[in-house]
Amino acid sequence: MKTPAMLMTAFPASSVPFKLHFNINTTERPHTPTQAFGFGMTCFTLIFGAVSNLVALGILARLKHSRRQSKVSFWLLTVVLLLTDLGGHVILGAFALYMHICLYFKKQVWEPSKRLCDIFGASMVFFGLYPLFLGGAMAVERCVAITKPFIHDSKISLSRVRRVVALLFFIALIMAVLPLCAVGTYTTQNSGTWCFLPVHGPQSTADSILVLAFSCLGLTALILSLLCNILSGLALLQARMRTQSVITRSVGFLPRRTSSTSTSSLFCSLDVEMMAQLAAITVIFCICWSPFLIYIFWTQFHQSLIPATHEKDDFALLSVRMASWNQILDPWVYILLRRVVFYRVFSSFNTQRTAAAPK
């Protein structure tokens, strides 16, 4: 009777069927440190991001009744943005965690099903575009409110803001579901832990158009946010300087403490709070999303210049991970950049400056 070792020597390696050869190699595949780190990091960011968004939503819910009517539209956009961040973070994190688990614990090469990849890719597109659209809408709303307050009060109502939110929702949704209707495709990307539109390699015309549309829409929203925030910041700064000069002239004969109190109230006003939050949100959007949006836009015109190595896939994975941190950092803007925090920091700074001043 022949032993298994005799049977293996009876056939050359080239004649062994691929399936048998594949299983022998993969049953003893060890887990790499990169896989372990990715699995642990996914668990940490999923929990941390969900808690952060819930805390920020709790703060906004408590401040709802303190908002003036002219600020309700900005409050509504902020709540929708945080709800979108929470939903996107949990849904995308759950998909990524499931794929990490399959890669980490299975003893063979694992490929997600077509349906799973389609849903994951559609979620990536939707929860990527919709927050960018909301950030642009918030910037436009604040720009009109600061530079044209009468037009804002007469034209921008809560019902119109709701219609804009719904319109942006459907634009992002249509972009996401087009590949599900045979217009483009979603494919598994490098590392096997996420799905998206095909960025490199062979692409159909529909794939290329969708990738360009995704990057162009995202970059347009970022540029619009930057321009509106610059205009709003300049207008707000100019108004504050005029107000400060008037206050300085009118209270010049009063004690220094009164002047400091007036400056503190100006610095901690609601307009300054919202502009600081919006500016921080825009900076986070630009830092987190710009690498990925610019990269996929650039690759559509320079496919032949990209070397045939894994470096391009590694950069795409890194840029996607940077984009995922957008949903984690957004809520901390509303947790930290509040008037209460501004007032405490400013009061502490004034106290230290007064104590250090010569008597």
Coordinates of N, CA, C and O in Angstrom, one line a residue, residues 186-354:
Y186 N -18.3 48.0 -9.7 CA -17.6 48.1 -8.5 C -16.6 46.9 -8.4 O -17.1 45.7 -8.7
T187 N -15.4 47.1 -8.0 CA -14.4 46.0 -7.9 C -13.7 46.0 -6.6 O -13.6 47.1 -5.9
T188 N -13.2 44.9 -6.2 CA -12.4 44.8 -5.0 C -11.0 45.5 -5.2 O -10.3 45.2 -6.2
Q189 N -10.6 46.3 -4.2 CA -9.4 47.1 -4.4 C -8.3 46.4 -3.6 O -8.5 45.3 -3.0
N190 N -7.1 47.0 -3.6 CA -5.9 46.5 -3.0 C -6.2 46.1 -1.5 O -6.9 46.9 -0.8
S191 N -5.6 45.1 -1.0 CA -5.7 44.5 0.3 C -7.0 43.7 0.5 O -7.1 43.0 1.5
G192 N -7.9 43.8 -0.4 CA -9.1 43.0 -0.3 C -10.1 43.4 0.8 O -11.0 42.7 1.1
T193 N -9.9 44.6 1.3 CA -10.8 45.1 2.4 C -11.7 46.2 2.1 O -12.4 46.8 2.9
W194 N -11.8 46.6 0.8 CA -12.7 47.7 0.4 C -13.0 47.5 -1.1 O -12.2 47.0 -1.8
C195 N -14.1 48.1 -1.5 CA -14.6 48.0 -2.9 C -14.9 49.5 -3.3 O -15.3 50.3 -2.6
F196 N -14.6 49.7 -4.6 CA -14.8 51.0 -5.2 C -14.8 50.9 -6.7 O -14.6 49.8 -7.2
L197 N -15.1 52.0 -7.4 CA -15.0 52.0 -8.8 C -13.6 51.7 -9.2 O -12.6 52.1 -8.6
P198 N -13.4 51.0 -10.4 CA -12.0 50.7 -10.8 C -11.2 52.0 -11.1 O -11.6 52.7 -12.0
V199 N -10.1 52.1 -10.4 CA -9.3 53.4 -10.5 C -8.2 53.2 -11.5 O -7.9 54.0 -12.4
H200 N -7.5 52.0 -11.4 CA -6.4 51.7 -12.4 C -6.8 50.5 -13.2 O -7.7 49.8 -12.9
G201 N -5.9 50.2 -14.2 CA -6.1 49.1 -15.0 C -7.2 49.3 -16.1 O -7.6 50.4 -16.4
P202 N -7.6 48.2 -16.7 CA -8.6 48.3 -17.8 C -9.9 48.8 -17.2 O -10.4 48.4 -16.2
Q203 N -10.5 49.8 -17.9 CA -11.7 50.5 -17.5 C -12.6 50.6 -18.7 O -12.1 50.8 -19.8
S204 N -13.9 50.5 -18.5 CA -14.9 50.8 -19.5 C -15.1 52.3 -19.6 O -14.6 53.0 -18.7
T205 N -15.7 52.8 -20.6 CA -16.0 54.2 -20.7 C -16.9 54.7 -19.5 O -16.7 55.8 -19.0
A206 N -17.9 53.8 -19.1 CA -18.7 54.2 -18.0 C -17.9 54.3 -16.7 O -18.1 55.2 -15.9
D207 N -17.0 53.4 -16.5 CA -16.2 53.4 -15.3 C -15.4 54.7 -15.2 O -15.3 55.4 -14.2
S208 N -14.7 55.0 -16.3 CA -13.9 56.2 -16.4 C -14.7 57.5 -16.1 O -14.3 58.4 -15.4
I209 N -15.9 57.5 -16.7 CA -16.8 58.7 -16.5 C -17.2 58.8 -15.1 O -17.2 59.9 -14.5
L210 N -17.6 57.7 -14.5 CA -18.0 57.7 -13.1 C -16.9 58.2 -12.1 O -17.1 58.9 -11.2
V211 N -15.7 57.6 -12.4 CA -14.6 58.0 -11.5 C -14.3 59.5 -11.7 O -14.0 60.2 -10.7
L212 N -14.3 60.0 -12.9 CA -14.1 61.4 -13.1 C -15.2 62.3 -12.5 O -14.9 63.3 -11.9
A213 N -16.4 61.8 -12.6 CA -17.5 62.5 -12.0 C -17.4 62.6 -10.5 O -17.7 63.6 -9.9
F214 N -17.0 61.5 -9.9 CA -16.9 61.4 -8.4 C -15.8 62.4 -8.0 O -16.0 63.2 -7.0
S215 N -14.7 62.4 -8.6 CA -13.6 63.3 -8.2 C -13.9 64.7 -8.5 O -13.6 65.6 -7.7
C216 N -14.5 65.0 -9.6 CA -14.8 66.4 -10.0 C -15.9 67.0 -9.0 O -15.8 68.1 -8.6
L217 N -16.9 66.2 -8.7 CA -17.9 66.7 -7.8 C -17.4 66.9 -6.4 O -17.7 67.9 -5.8
G218 N -16.5 66.0 -6.0 CA -15.9 66.2 -4.6 C -15.0 67.4 -4.6 O -15.0 68.2 -3.6
L219 N -14.1 67.5 -5.6 CA -13.2 68.7 -5.6 C -14.0 70.0 -5.8 O -13.6 71.0 -5.2
T220 N -15.1 70.0 -6.6 CA -15.9 71.2 -6.7 C -16.5 71.6 -5.4 O -16.5 72.8 -5.0
A221 N -17.0 70.6 -4.6 CA -17.5 70.9 -3.3 C -16.5 71.5 -2.3 O -16.7 72.4 -1.6
L222 N -15.2 70.9 -2.4 CA -14.2 71.4 -1.5 C -13.8 72.9 -1.9 O -13.6 73.7 -1.1
I223 N -13.6 73.1 -3.2 CA -13.2 74.5 -3.7 C -14.3 75.5 -3.3 O -14.0 76.6 -2.9
L224 N -15.6 75.1 -3.5 CA -16.7 76.0 -3.1 C -16.7 76.3 -1.7 O -16.9 77.5 -1.2
S225 N -16.4 75.3 -0.8 CA -16.4 75.5 0.6 C -15.2 76.5 1.0 O -15.4 77.4 1.8
L226 N -14.1 76.3 0.3 CA -12.9 77.2 0.6 C -13.2 78.6 0.2 O -13.0 79.6 1.0
L227 N -13.8 78.8 -1.0 CA -14.1 80.2 -1.4 C -15.1 80.9 -0.5 O -14.9 82.1 -0.1
C228 N -16.2 80.2 -0.2 CA -17.2 80.8 0.6 C -16.7 81.1 2.0 O -17.0 82.1 2.6
N229 N -15.9 80.2 2.6 CA -15.3 80.4 3.9 C -14.4 81.6 3.9 O -14.3 82.4 4.9
I230 N -13.6 81.8 2.9 CA -12.7 82.9 2.8 C -13.5 84.2 2.8 O -13.2 85.2 3.5
L231 N -14.5 84.3 1.9 CA -15.4 85.5 1.9 C -16.1 85.7 3.2 O -16.1 86.9 3.7
S232 N -16.6 84.7 3.8 CA -17.3 84.9 5.1 C -16.3 85.3 6.2 O -16.6 86.2 7.0
G233 N -15.1 84.7 6.2 CA -14.1 85.1 7.2 C -13.7 86.5 7.1 O -13.6 87.3 8.1
L234 N -13.5 87.0 5.8 CA -13.1 88.4 5.6 C -14.2 89.3 6.0 O -13.9 90.4 6.6
A235 N -15.4 89.0 5.6 CA -16.5 89.9 6.0 C -16.7 90.0 7.5 O -17.0 91.0 8.1
L236 N -16.6 88.8 8.2 CA -16.8 88.8 9.6 C -15.6 89.5 10.3 O -15.9 90.3 11.3
L237 N -14.4 89.3 9.8 CA -13.3 90.0 10.4 C -13.4 91.6 10.3 O -13.2 92.3 11.2
Q238 N -13.9 92.0 9.1 CA -14.0 93.4 8.8 C -15.1 94.0 9.8 O -15.0 95.1 10.3
A239 N -16.2 93.3 9.9 CA -17.3 93.7 10.8 C -16.8 93.8 12.3 O -17.2 94.7 13.0
R240 N -16.1 92.8 12.7 CA -15.6 92.8 14.1 C -14.6 93.9 14.3 O -14.6 94.5 15.4
M241 N -13.8 94.2 13.3 CA -12.8 95.3 13.5 C -13.5 96.6 13.6 O -13.2 97.5 14.5
R242 N -14.6 96.8 12.8 CA -15.4 98.1 13.0 C -16.1 98.1 14.3 O -16.1 99.2 15.0
T243 N -16.7 97.0 14.7 CA -17.3 97.0 16.0 C -16.4 97.2 17.2 O -16.7 98.0 18.1
Q244 N -15.2 96.6 17.1 CA -14.2 96.8 18.1 C -13.7 98.2 18.2 O -13.5 98.7 19.3
S245 N -13.5 98.9 17.1 CA -13.1 100.3 17.1 C -14.1 101.2 17.8 O -13.8 102.1 18.5
V246 N -15.4 100.9 17.5 CA -16.5 101.7 18.1 C -16.5 101.5 19.6 O -16.7 102.4 20.4
I247 N -16.4 100.2 20.0 CA -16.4 99.9 21.5 C -15.2 100.5 22.2 O -15.3 101.0 23.3
T248 N -14.1 100.5 21.5 CA -12.9 101.0 22.1 C -13.0 102.5 22.3 O -12.6 103.1 23.4
R249 N -13.6 103.2 21.4 CA -13.8 104.7 21.5 C -14.9 105.0 22.6 O -14.7 106.0 23.3
S250 N -15.9 104.2 22.7 CA -17.0 104.5 23.6 C -16.7 104.1 25.0 O -17.2 104.7 25.9
V251 N -15.8 103.2 25.3 CA -15.5 102.7 26.6 C -14.1 103.0 27.0 O -13.5 102.4 27.9
G252 N -13.5 104.0 26.3 CA -12.1 104.3 26.5 C -11.8 104.8 27.9 O -10.8 104.7 28.5
F253 N -12.9 105.5 28.5 CA -12.7 106.1 29.8 C -13.1 105.1 30.9 O -12.9 105.4 32.1
L254 N -13.6 103.9 30.5 CA -14.0 102.9 31.6 C -12.8 102.1 31.9 O -11.8 102.1 31.3
P255 N -12.9 101.3 33.1 CA -11.7 100.5 33.5 C -11.4 99.4 32.5 O -12.2 99.1 31.6
R256 N -10.2 98.9 32.6 CA -9.7 97.9 31.6 C -10.5 96.6 31.7 O -10.7 96.0 30.6
R257 N -11.1 96.3 32.8 CA -11.8 95.1 32.9 C -13.1 95.1 32.1 O -13.4 94.1 31.5
T258 N -13.7 96.3 32.0 CA -14.9 96.4 31.1 C -14.6 96.1 29.7 O -15.3 95.5 28.9
S259 N -13.5 96.7 29.2 CA -13.0 96.6 27.8 C -12.7 95.1 27.5 O -13.1 94.6 26.5
S260 N -12.1 94.4 28.5 CA -11.8 93.0 28.3 C -13.0 92.2 28.2 O -13.1 91.2 27.4
T261 N -14.0 92.5 29.0 CA -15.3 91.8 29.0 C -16.0 91.9 27.6 O -16.5 91.0 27.1
S262 N -16.0 93.2 27.1 CA -16.6 93.4 25.8 C -15.9 92.7 24.7 O -16.5 92.1 23.8
T263 N -14.5 92.6 24.7 CA -13.8 91.9 23.8 C -14.1 90.4 23.8 O -14.2 89.7 22.8
S264 N -14.2 89.9 25.1 CA -14.5 88.5 25.2 C -15.8 88.1 24.7 O -16.0 87.1 24.0
S265 N -16.8 89.0 24.9 CA -18.2 88.7 24.3 C -18.2 88.8 22.8 O -18.9 88.0 22.2
L266 N -17.4 89.6 22.2 CA -17.3 89.7 20.8 C -16.6 88.4 20.2 O -17.0 87.8 19.3
F267 N -15.5 88.0 20.9 CA -14.8 86.8 20.5 C -15.6 85.6 20.6 O -15.5 84.6 19.8
C268 N -16.5 85.5 21.6 CA -17.3 84.3 21.8 C -18.7 84.4 21.3 O -19.6 83.7 21.7
S269 N -19.0 85.2 20.3 CA -20.3 85.3 19.7 C -20.7 84.1 18.9 O -19.8 83.3 18.5
L270 N -21.9 84.0 18.6 CA -22.4 82.8 17.9 C -21.9 82.8 16.5 O -21.6 81.7 15.9
D271 N -21.8 83.9 15.8 CA -21.3 84.0 14.4 C -19.8 83.5 14.4 O -19.4 82.7 13.5
V272 N -19.0 83.9 15.4 CA -17.6 83.4 15.4 C -17.6 82.0 15.7 O -16.7 81.2 15.1
E273 N -18.4 81.5 16.6 CA -18.5 80.0 16.9 C -18.7 79.2 15.6 O -18.0 78.2 15.3
M274 N -19.8 79.6 14.9 CA -20.1 78.9 13.7 C -19.1 79.0 12.6 O -18.8 78.0 11.9
M275 N -18.5 80.1 12.4 CA -17.4 80.3 11.4 C -16.2 79.4 11.8 O -15.5 78.8 10.9
A276 N -15.9 79.4 13.1 CA -14.7 78.6 13.5 C -15.0 77.1 13.3 O -14.1 76.3 12.8
Q277 N -16.2 76.7 13.6 CA -16.6 75.3 13.3 C -16.6 75.0 11.8 O -16.0 73.9 11.4
L278 N -17.1 75.9 11.0 CA -17.1 75.6 9.6 C -15.7 75.6 9.0 O -15.4 74.8 8.1
A279 N -14.9 76.5 9.4 CA -13.5 76.6 8.9 C -12.8 75.3 9.3 O -12.0 74.7 8.5
A280 N -13.0 74.8 10.5 CA -12.3 73.6 10.9 C -12.8 72.4 10.1 O -12.1 71.5 9.7
I281 N -14.2 72.3 9.9 CA -14.7 71.3 9.0 C -14.1 71.3 7.6 O -13.8 70.2 7.1
T282 N -14.0 72.5 7.1 CA -13.4 72.6 5.7 C -12.0 72.1 5.7 O -11.6 71.4 4.7
V283 N -11.2 72.5 6.7 CA -9.8 72.1 6.7 C -9.7 70.5 6.8 O -8.9 69.9 6.2
I284 N -10.6 70.0 7.7 CA -10.6 68.5 7.8 C -11.0 67.8 6.5 O -10.4 66.8 6.1
F285 N -12.0 68.4 5.8 CA -12.4 67.8 4.5 C -11.3 67.9 3.5 O -11.0 66.9 2.8
C286 N -10.6 69.0 3.5 CA -9.5 69.1 2.5 C -8.3 68.2 2.8 O -7.8 67.6 1.9
I287 N -8.0 68.1 4.1 CA -6.8 67.2 4.4 C -7.2 65.8 4.2 O -6.4 65.0 3.7
C288 N -8.4 65.4 4.6 CA -8.8 63.9 4.5 C -9.1 63.5 3.1 O -8.8 62.4 2.7
W289 N -9.8 64.4 2.3 CA -10.3 63.9 1.0 C -9.5 64.3 -0.2 O -9.6 63.7 -1.2
S290 N -8.7 65.4 -0.1 CA -8.0 65.9 -1.2 C -7.0 64.9 -1.8 O -7.0 64.7 -3.1
P291 N -6.2 64.1 -1.0 CA -5.3 63.1 -1.6 C -6.0 62.1 -2.5 O -5.6 61.8 -3.6
F292 N -7.2 61.6 -2.0 CA -7.9 60.5 -2.7 C -8.5 61.1 -4.0 O -8.4 60.5 -5.1
L293 N -9.2 62.3 -3.9 CA -9.9 62.9 -5.0 C -8.9 63.3 -6.1 O -9.1 63.1 -7.3
I294 N -7.8 63.9 -5.7 CA -6.8 64.3 -6.7 C -6.1 63.1 -7.3 O -5.9 63.1 -8.5
Y295 N -5.9 62.1 -6.5 CA -5.2 60.9 -7.1 C -6.0 60.2 -8.1 O -5.5 59.9 -9.2
I296 N -7.3 60.0 -7.8 CA -8.1 59.2 -8.8 C -8.4 60.1 -10.0 O -8.6 59.6 -11.1
F297 N -8.4 61.4 -9.9 CA -8.6 62.3 -11.0 C -7.3 62.2 -11.9 O -7.4 62.2 -13.1
W298 N -6.2 62.3 -11.3 CA -4.9 62.3 -12.0 C -4.7 60.9 -12.7 O -4.2 60.9 -13.8
T299 N -5.1 59.8 -12.1 CA -4.8 58.5 -12.7 C -5.6 58.3 -14.0 O -5.2 57.5 -14.9
Q300 N -6.8 59.0 -14.1 CA -7.6 58.8 -15.3 C -6.9 59.4 -16.6 O -7.2 59.0 -17.7
F301 N -5.9 60.3 -16.4 CA -5.2 60.9 -17.6 C -3.8 60.4 -17.7 O -3.1 60.8 -18.6
H302 N -3.3 59.7 -16.7 CA -1.9 59.3 -16.7 C -1.8 57.8 -16.3 O -0.9 57.4 -15.6
Q303 N -2.6 57.0 -16.9 CA -2.6 55.5 -16.6 C -1.2 55.0 -17.1 O -0.6 54.1 -16.4
S304 N -0.8 55.4 -18.2 CA 0.5 54.8 -18.8 C 1.7 55.2 -18.0 O 2.7 54.6 -18.1
L305 N 1.6 56.3 -17.2 CA 2.8 56.8 -16.5 C 2.9 56.2 -15.1 O 3.9 56.3 -14.4
I306 N 1.9 55.4 -14.7 CA 1.9 54.8 -13.3 C 2.7 53.5 -13.5 O 2.4 52.6 -14.3
P307 N 3.7 53.3 -12.7 CA 4.5 52.0 -12.7 C 3.7 50.8 -12.4 O 2.7 50.9 -11.6
A308 N 4.0 49.7 -13.0 CA 3.2 48.5 -12.7 C 3.7 47.8 -11.4 O 4.3 46.7 -11.4
T309 N 3.6 48.5 -10.3 CA 4.0 48.0 -9.0 C 2.8 48.2 -8.1 O 1.7 48.7 -8.4
H310 N 3.0 47.7 -6.8 CA 2.0 47.9 -5.8 C 2.0 49.2 -5.2 O 1.2 49.5 -4.3
E311 N 2.9 50.1 -5.5 CA 2.9 51.5 -4.9 C 1.7 52.2 -5.2 O 1.2 53.0 -4.3
K312 N 1.1 52.1 -6.4 CA -0.1 52.9 -6.7 C -1.2 52.4 -5.8 O -2.1 53.2 -5.3
D313 N -1.3 51.0 -5.6 CA -2.4 50.5 -4.8 C -2.2 50.9 -3.3 O -3.2 51.1 -2.6
D314 N -0.9 50.9 -2.9 CA -0.7 51.3 -1.5 C -1.1 52.8 -1.2 O -1.6 53.1 -0.2
F315 N -0.8 53.6 -2.2 CA -1.2 55.0 -2.0 C -2.7 55.2 -2.0 O -3.3 56.0 -1.2
A316 N -3.4 54.4 -2.9 CA -4.8 54.5 -2.9 C -5.4 54.0 -1.6 O -6.4 54.6 -1.0
L317 N -4.8 52.9 -1.0 CA -5.3 52.5 0.3 C -5.1 53.5 1.4 O -5.9 53.7 2.3
L318 N -3.9 54.1 1.4 CA -3.6 55.1 2.4 C -4.5 56.3 2.3 O -5.0 56.9 3.3
S319 N -4.8 56.8 1.0 CA -5.7 57.9 0.9 C -7.1 57.6 1.3 O -7.8 58.5 1.8
V320 N -7.5 56.4 1.1 CA -8.9 56.0 1.5 C -8.9 56.0 3.1 O -9.9 56.4 3.7
R321 N -7.9 55.5 3.7 CA -7.9 55.5 5.2 C -7.9 56.9 5.7 O -8.5 57.2 6.7
M322 N -7.2 57.8 5.0 CA -7.2 59.2 5.4 C -8.6 59.8 5.3 O -9.1 60.5 6.1
A323 N -9.3 59.4 4.2 CA -10.7 59.9 4.0 C -11.6 59.4 5.1 O -12.6 60.1 5.5
S324 N -11.4 58.1 5.5 CA -12.3 57.6 6.6 C -12.1 58.3 7.9 O -13.1 58.3 8.7
W325 N -11.0 59.0 8.1 CA -10.9 59.7 9.4 C -11.7 61.0 9.3 O -11.8 61.6 10.4
N326 N -12.2 61.4 8.2 CA -13.0 62.6 8.1 C -14.3 62.4 9.0 O -14.7 63.3 9.7
Q327 N -14.9 61.2 9.0 CA -16.0 61.0 9.8 C -15.7 60.8 11.3 O -16.7 60.9 12.1
I328 N -14.5 60.7 11.6 CA -14.1 60.6 13.1 C -13.8 62.0 13.6 O -14.1 62.3 14.7
L329 N -13.1 62.8 12.8 CA -12.7 64.1 13.2 C -13.8 65.2 13.2 O -13.8 66.1 14.0
D330 N -14.8 65.0 12.3 CA -15.9 66.0 12.2 C -16.6 66.3 13.5 O -16.8 67.4 13.9
P331 N -17.0 65.2 14.2 CA -17.7 65.5 15.5 C -16.9 66.2 16.5 O -17.5 67.0 17.4
W332 N -15.6 66.0 16.5 CA -14.8 66.7 17.5 C -14.7 68.2 17.3 O -14.4 69.0 18.2
V333 N -15.0 68.7 16.1 CA -15.1 70.1 15.9 C -16.3 70.7 16.7 O -16.1 71.8 17.4
Y334 N -17.4 70.0 16.8 CA -18.5 70.5 17.5 C -18.4 70.2 19.0 O -19.1 70.8 19.8
I335 N -17.6 69.3 19.4 CA -17.3 69.0 20.8 C -16.4 70.0 21.4 O -16.6 70.5 22.5
L336 N -15.4 70.4 20.6 CA -14.3 71.3 21.2 C -14.6 72.8 20.8 O -14.3 73.7 21.7
L337 N -15.0 73.1 19.6 CA -15.1 74.5 19.2 C -16.5 75.0 19.5 O -17.4 75.2 18.6
R338 N -16.7 75.3 20.8 CA -18.0 75.8 21.3 C -17.7 77.1 22.0 O -16.6 77.4 22.5
R339 N -18.8 77.9 22.1 CA -18.6 79.2 22.8 C -18.1 79.0 24.3 O -17.4 79.8 24.8
V340 N -18.6 78.0 24.9 CA -18.2 77.7 26.3 C -16.7 77.5 26.4 O -16.0 78.0 27.3
V341 N -16.2 76.7 25.4 CA -14.8 76.4 25.4 C -14.0 77.7 25.1 O -13.0 78.0 25.7
F342 N -14.5 78.5 24.1 CA -13.9 79.7 23.7 C -13.8 80.7 24.9 O -12.8 81.3 25.2
Y343 N -14.9 80.8 25.6 CA -15.0 81.7 26.7 C -14.0 81.3 27.8 O -13.3 82.2 28.4
R344 N -13.9 80.0 28.1 CA -13.0 79.6 29.2 C -11.5 79.8 28.8 O -10.7 80.2 29.6
V345 N -11.2 79.5 27.5 CA -9.8 79.7 27.0 C -9.5 81.2 27.0 O -8.4 81.6 27.5
F346 N -10.4 82.0 26.6 CA -10.2 83.5 26.5 C -10.1 84.1 27.9 O -9.2 84.9 28.2
S347 N -10.9 83.6 28.8 CA -10.9 84.1 30.2 C -9.6 83.7 30.9 O -9.0 84.5 31.6
S348 N -9.2 82.4 30.6 CA -7.9 82.0 31.2 C -6.7 82.8 30.7 O -5.8 83.2 31.4
F349 N -6.8 83.1 29.4 CA -5.7 83.9 28.8 C -5.7 85.3 29.4 O -4.6 85.9 29.7
N350 N -6.9 85.9 29.6 CA -6.9 87.3 30.1 C -6.5 87.3 31.6 O -5.8 88.2 32.0
T351 N -6.8 86.2 32.3 CA -6.4 86.1 33.7 C -4.9 86.1 33.8 O -4.2 86.7 34.6
Q352 N -4.3 85.2 33.0 CA -2.8 85.1 33.0 C -2.1 86.4 32.6 O -1.1 86.8 33.1
R353 N -2.7 87.1 31.6 CA -2.1 88.3 31.1 C -2.2 89.4 32.2 O -1.3 90.2 32.3
T354 N -3.4 89.4 32.9 CA -3.6 90.5 33.9 C -2.6 90.2 35.1 O -2.0 91.1 35.7

